[in-house]
mmCIF file with all atom_site columns, C-alpha atoms in Angstrom:
data_model
loop_
_atom_site.group_PDB
_atom_site.id
_atom_site.type_symbol
_atom_site.label_atom_id
_atom_site.label_alt_id
_atom_site.label_comp_id
_atom_site.label_asym_id
_atom_site.label_entity_id
_atom_site.label_seq_id
_atom_site.pdbx_PDB_ins_code
_atom_site.Cartn_x
_atom_site.Cartn_y
_atom_site.Cartn_z
_atom_site.occupancy
_atom_site.B_iso_or_equiv
_atom_site.pdbx_formal_charge
_atom_site.auth_seq_id
_atom_site.auth_comp_id
_atom_site.auth_asym_id
_atom_site.auth_atom_id
_atom_site.pdbx_PDB_model_num
ATOM 1   C CA . LEU A 1 1   ? 0.000   0.000  0.000   1.00 65.00 ? 1054 LEU A CA 1
ATOM 2   C CA . ARG A 1 2   ? 2.815   2.408  0.843   1.00 70.00 ? 1055 ARG A CA 1
ATOM 3   C CA . GLY A 1 3   ? 4.395   1.733  -2.541  1.00 78.00 ? 1056 GLY A CA 1
ATOM 4   C CA . MET A 1 4   ? 1.171   2.511  -4.375  1.00 80.00 ? 1057 MET A CA 1
ATOM 5   C CA . LEU A 1 5   ? 0.741   5.746  -2.463  1.00 76.00 ? 1058 LEU A CA 1
ATOM 6   C CA . LEU A 1 6   ? 4.321   6.829  -3.148  1.00 77.00 ? 1059 LEU A CA 1
ATOM 7   C CA . TRP A 1 7   ? 3.919   6.024  -6.854  1.00 76.00 ? 1060 TRP A CA 1
ATOM 8   C CA . GLN A 1 8   ? 0.677   8.045  -7.036  1.00 77.00 ? 1061 GLN A CA 1
ATOM 9   C CA . MET A 1 9   ? 2.331   10.975 -5.311  1.00 74.00 ? 1062 MET A CA 1
ATOM 10  C CA . GLN A 1 10  ? 5.429   10.980 -7.494  1.00 74.00 ? 1063 GLN A CA 1
ATOM 11  C CA . GLU A 1 11  ? 4.703   9.395  -10.871 1.00 75.00 ? 1064 GLU A CA 1
ATOM 12  C CA . SER A 1 12  ? 1.012   9.836  -11.610 1.00 69.00 ? 1065 SER A CA 1
ATOM 13  C CA . ARG A 1 13  ? 0.193   12.723 -13.938 1.00 71.00 ? 1066 ARG A CA 1
ATOM 14  C CA . ALA A 1 14  ? -3.449  12.819 -12.887 1.00 72.00 ? 1067 ALA A CA 1
ATOM 15  C CA . HIS A 1 15  ? -4.591  15.691 -10.711 1.00 73.00 ? 1068 HIS A CA 1
ATOM 16  C CA . VAL A 1 16  ? -5.086  14.049 -7.356  1.00 71.00 ? 1069 VAL A CA 1
ATOM 17  C CA . PHE A 1 17  ? -5.714  15.620 -3.987  1.00 76.00 ? 1070 PHE A CA 1
ATOM 18  C CA . PHE A 1 18  ? -4.272  13.717 -1.038  1.00 74.00 ? 1071 PHE A CA 1
ATOM 19  C CA . LEU A 1 19  ? -5.305  14.560 2.474   1.00 78.00 ? 1072 LEU A CA 1
ATOM 20  C CA . MET A 1 20  ? -3.223  12.917 5.165   1.00 78.00 ? 1073 MET A CA 1
ATOM 21  C CA . THR A 1 21  ? -3.539  13.313 8.900   1.00 81.00 ? 1074 THR A CA 1
ATOM 22  C CA . THR A 1 22  ? -1.402  12.097 11.744  1.00 81.00 ? 1075 THR A CA 1
ATOM 23  C CA . ASN A 1 23  ? -0.935  12.655 15.430  1.00 77.00 ? 1076 ASN A CA 1
ATOM 24  C CA . LYS A 1 24  ? 2.670   11.452 15.288  1.00 83.00 ? 1077 LYS A CA 1
ATOM 25  C CA . LYS A 1 25  ? 4.503   12.905 12.294  1.00 83.00 ? 1078 LYS A CA 1
ATOM 26  C CA . ALA A 1 26  ? 7.840   11.603 13.604  1.00 87.00 ? 1079 ALA A CA 1
ATOM 27  C CA . LEU A 1 27  ? 6.639   8.027  13.047  1.00 90.00 ? 1080 LEU A CA 1
ATOM 28  C CA . LEU A 1 28  ? 5.904   8.540  9.343   1.00 85.00 ? 1081 LEU A CA 1
ATOM 29  C CA . PRO A 1 29  ? 8.372   6.992  6.900   1.00 84.00 ? 1082 PRO A CA 1
ATOM 30  C CA . PRO A 1 30  ? 10.794  9.671  5.652   1.00 84.00 ? 1083 PRO A CA 1
ATOM 31  C CA . GLU A 1 31  ? 10.153  8.792  2.002   1.00 82.00 ? 1084 GLU A CA 1
ATOM 32  C CA . LEU A 1 32  ? 6.515   9.750  2.453   1.00 80.00 ? 1085 LEU A CA 1
ATOM 33  C CA . ILE A 1 33  ? 7.171   13.269 3.707   1.00 80.00 ? 1086 ILE A CA 1
ATOM 34  C CA . ARG A 1 34  ? 10.434  14.177 1.997   1.00 80.00 ? 1087 ARG A CA 1
ATOM 35  C CA . GLU A 1 35  ? 10.936  17.618 0.435   1.00 80.00 ? 1088 GLU A CA 1
ATOM 36  C CA . GLY A 1 36  ? 8.954   18.103 -2.768  1.00 75.00 ? 1089 GLY A CA 1
ATOM 37  C CA . ARG A 1 37  ? 6.414   15.398 -2.090  1.00 75.00 ? 1090 ARG A CA 1
ATOM 38  C CA . ILE A 1 38  ? 3.916   17.447 -0.093  1.00 77.00 ? 1091 ILE A CA 1
ATOM 39  C CA . ASP A 1 39  ? 2.785   20.840 -1.364  1.00 79.00 ? 1092 ASP A CA 1
ATOM 40  C CA . ARG A 1 40  ? 1.163   22.174 1.787   1.00 82.00 ? 1093 ARG A CA 1
ATOM 41  C CA . THR A 1 41  ? 0.918   21.229 5.418   1.00 83.00 ? 1094 THR A CA 1
ATOM 42  C CA . LEU A 1 42  ? -1.320  22.502 8.169   1.00 82.00 ? 1095 LEU A CA 1
ATOM 43  C CA . THR A 1 43  ? -0.479  22.078 11.814  1.00 82.00 ? 1096 THR A CA 1
ATOM 44  C CA . PHE A 1 44  ? -3.089  22.110 14.538  1.00 81.00 ? 1097 PHE A CA 1
ATOM 45  C CA . ASN A 1 45  ? -1.479  22.647 17.911  1.00 83.00 ? 1098 ASN A CA 1
ATOM 46  C CA . GLY A 1 46  ? -4.696  22.185 19.820  1.00 90.00 ? 1099 GLY A CA 1
ATOM 47  C CA . LEU A 1 47  ? -7.086  24.549 21.510  1.00 94.00 ? 1100 LEU A CA 1
ATOM 48  C CA . LEU A 1 48  ? -6.454  27.498 23.760  1.00 94.00 ? 1101 LEU A CA 1
ATOM 49  C CA . LYS A 1 49  ? -8.303  27.412 27.078  1.00 92.00 ? 1102 LYS A CA 1
ATOM 50  C CA . GLY A 1 50  ? -11.235 29.631 26.017  1.00 90.00 ? 1103 GLY A CA 1
ATOM 51  C CA . GLU A 1 51  ? -11.697 27.672 22.803  1.00 94.00 ? 1104 GLU A CA 1
ATOM 52  C CA . ALA A 1 52  ? -11.477 24.408 24.713  1.00 95.00 ? 1105 ALA A CA 1
ATOM 53  C CA . GLN A 1 53  ? -14.231 25.373 27.121  1.00 94.00 ? 1106 GLN A CA 1
ATOM 54  C CA . GLN A 1 54  ? -16.606 26.176 24.248  1.00 95.00 ? 1107 GLN A CA 1
ATOM 55  C CA . PHE A 1 55  ? -15.602 22.968 22.448  1.00 96.00 ? 1108 PHE A CA 1
ATOM 56  C CA . ALA A 1 56  ? -16.175 20.949 25.637  1.00 96.00 ? 1109 ALA A CA 1
ATOM 57  C CA . LEU A 1 57  ? -19.657 22.413 26.046  1.00 96.00 ? 1110 LEU A CA 1
ATOM 58  C CA . THR A 1 58  ? -20.471 21.533 22.440  1.00 95.00 ? 1111 THR A CA 1
ATOM 59  C CA . ILE A 1 59  ? -19.329 17.950 23.035  1.00 95.00 ? 1112 ILE A CA 1
ATOM 60  C CA . LEU A 1 60  ? -21.221 17.790 26.336  1.00 96.00 ? 1113 LEU A CA 1
ATOM 61  C CA . ASN A 1 61  ? -24.433 18.951 24.643  1.00 95.00 ? 1114 ASN A CA 1
ATOM 62  C CA . SER A 1 62  ? -24.009 16.247 22.008  1.00 94.00 ? 1115 SER A CA 1
ATOM 63  C CA . PHE A 1 63  ? -23.867 13.608 24.776  1.00 90.00 ? 1116 PHE A CA 1
ATOM 64  C CA . MET A 1 64  ? -26.624 15.029 26.988  1.00 88.00 ? 1117 MET A CA 1
ATOM 65  C CA . GLU A 1 65  ? -29.558 17.115 25.782  1.00 87.00 ? 1118 GLU A CA 1
ATOM 66  C CA . LYS A 1 66  ? -29.849 19.130 29.003  1.00 91.00 ? 1119 LYS A CA 1
ATOM 67  C CA . PRO A 1 67  ? -26.783 18.429 31.127  1.00 93.00 ? 1120 PRO A CA 1
ATOM 68  C CA . PRO A 1 68  ? -27.289 18.989 34.861  1.00 93.00 ? 1121 PRO A CA 1
ATOM 69  C CA . LYS A 1 69  ? -25.436 21.942 36.363  1.00 95.00 ? 1122 LYS A CA 1
ATOM 70  C CA . GLU A 1 70  ? -23.094 19.670 38.353  1.00 95.00 ? 1123 GLU A CA 1
ATOM 71  C CA . VAL A 1 71  ? -22.069 17.797 35.189  1.00 95.00 ? 1124 VAL A CA 1
ATOM 72  C CA . ARG A 1 72  ? -21.433 21.058 33.344  1.00 96.00 ? 1125 ARG A CA 1
ATOM 73  C CA . THR A 1 73  ? -19.401 22.371 36.304  1.00 96.00 ? 1126 THR A CA 1
ATOM 74  C CA . SER A 1 74  ? -17.424 19.134 36.457  1.00 96.00 ? 1127 SER A CA 1
ATOM 75  C CA . VAL A 1 75  ? -16.630 19.316 32.732  1.00 96.00 ? 1128 VAL A CA 1
ATOM 76  C CA . MET A 1 76  ? -15.440 22.921 33.035  1.00 96.00 ? 1129 MET A CA 1
ATOM 77  C CA . ALA A 1 77  ? -13.246 22.052 36.035  1.00 96.00 ? 1130 ALA A CA 1
ATOM 78  C CA . ARG A 1 78  ? -11.761 19.052 34.226  1.00 95.00 ? 1131 ARG A CA 1
ATOM 79  C CA . VAL A 1 79  ? -10.973 21.119 31.121  1.00 96.00 ? 1132 VAL A CA 1
ATOM 80  C CA . ALA A 1 80  ? -9.450  23.910 33.229  1.00 95.00 ? 1133 ALA A CA 1
ATOM 81  C CA . ALA A 1 81  ? -7.217  21.374 34.998  1.00 96.00 ? 1134 ALA A CA 1
ATOM 82  C CA . MET A 1 82  ? -5.930  20.166 31.627  1.00 95.00 ? 1135 MET A CA 1
ATOM 83  C CA . TYR A 1 83  ? -4.354  23.601 31.108  1.00 95.00 ? 1136 TYR A CA 1
ATOM 84  C CA . ASP A 1 84  ? -2.146  23.496 34.201  1.00 93.00 ? 1137 ASP A CA 1
ATOM 85  C CA . GLY A 1 85  ? 1.242   23.977 32.546  1.00 90.00 ? 1138 GLY A CA 1
ATOM 86  C CA . ALA A 1 86  ? -0.096  23.675 28.975  1.00 90.00 ? 1139 ALA A CA 1
ATOM 87  C CA . ASP A 1 87  ? -0.973  26.342 26.434  1.00 91.00 ? 1140 ASP A CA 1
ATOM 88  C CA . TYR A 1 88  ? -2.784  23.986 24.074  1.00 92.00 ? 1141 TYR A CA 1
ATOM 89  C CA . VAL A 1 89  ? -4.756  20.779 24.536  1.00 94.00 ? 1142 VAL A CA 1
ATOM 90  C CA . SER A 1 90  ? -5.904  18.513 21.703  1.00 91.00 ? 1143 SER A CA 1
ATOM 91  C CA . HIS A 1 91  ? -9.504  18.124 20.614  1.00 92.00 ? 1144 HIS A CA 1
ATOM 92  C CA . ALA A 1 92  ? -9.217  14.380 21.276  1.00 91.00 ? 1145 ALA A CA 1
ATOM 93  C CA . SER A 1 93  ? -8.064  14.906 24.868  1.00 94.00 ? 1146 SER A CA 1
ATOM 94  C CA . ILE A 1 94  ? -10.902 17.319 25.580  1.00 96.00 ? 1147 ILE A CA 1
ATOM 95  C CA . THR A 1 95  ? -13.440 14.965 24.013  1.00 95.00 ? 1148 THR A CA 1
ATOM 96  C CA . ALA A 1 96  ? -12.127 12.075 26.130  1.00 95.00 ? 1149 ALA A CA 1
ATOM 97  C CA . ALA A 1 97  ? -12.341 14.197 29.293  1.00 96.00 ? 1150 ALA A CA 1
ATOM 98  C CA . VAL A 1 98  ? -15.947 15.188 28.579  1.00 96.00 ? 1151 VAL A CA 1
ATOM 99  C CA . GLN A 1 99  ? -16.820 11.582 27.816  1.00 96.00 ? 1152 GLN A CA 1
ATOM 100 C CA . ALA A 1 100 ? -15.317 10.447 31.125  1.00 96.00 ? 1153 ALA A CA 1
ATOM 101 C CA . VAL A 1 101 ? -17.329 13.021 33.093  1.00 96.00 ? 1154 VAL A CA 1
ATOM 102 C CA . VAL A 1 102 ? -20.563 12.073 31.311  1.00 95.00 ? 1155 VAL A CA 1
ATOM 103 C CA . LYS A 1 103 ? -19.900 8.373  31.867  1.00 94.00 ? 1156 LYS A CA 1
ATOM 104 C CA . ALA A 1 104 ? -19.244 8.918  35.573  1.00 93.00 ? 1157 ALA A CA 1
ATOM 105 C CA . ALA A 1 105 ? -22.441 10.972 35.881  1.00 92.00 ? 1158 ALA A CA 1
ATOM 106 C CA . LEU A 1 106 ? -24.482 8.274  34.155  1.00 89.00 ? 1159 LEU A CA 1
ATOM 107 C CA . ILE A 1 107 ? -23.031 5.555  36.382  1.00 89.00 ? 1160 ILE A CA 1
ATOM 108 C CA . LYS A 1 108 ? -23.774 7.673  39.475  1.00 88.00 ? 1161 LYS A CA 1
ATOM 109 C CA . THR A 1 109 ? -27.363 8.218  38.286  1.00 84.00 ? 1162 THR A CA 1
ATOM 110 C CA . GLN A 1 110 ? -27.867 4.516  37.589  1.00 85.00 ? 1163 GLN A CA 1
ATOM 111 C CA . SER A 1 111 ? -26.532 3.503  41.007  1.00 85.00 ? 1164 SER A CA 1
ATOM 112 C CA . LYS A 1 112 ? -28.936 5.926  42.706  1.00 81.00 ? 1165 LYS A CA 1
ATOM 113 C CA . GLU A 1 113 ? -31.848 4.448  40.795  1.00 81.00 ? 1166 GLU A CA 1
ATOM 114 C CA . ALA A 1 114 ? -30.907 0.862  41.682  1.00 68.00 ? 1167 ALA A CA 1
#
């Protein structure tokens, strides 16, 4: 598969748009990302704290239609704690944190009902 991709990138005369994403660029084979092979790159460093809080609320609202105040407060506290010593935090990390808070809240609710 790698050989086919490299051939397409280098030898094919067709107009092809490749979109590649990675979380670990250092692990990519050097022949894939050598000079002249990729026209443009975009780097996403993650979200600043204010952006992360809005993103977390969007994710929370996708998990729960009307999240209780304590769940919302817990999500905001968890996101804020992620920025201790960090300027940026990834979308994936924020999503995982929101998911963990929602899961804990659902488990707590289920245990109260039992």
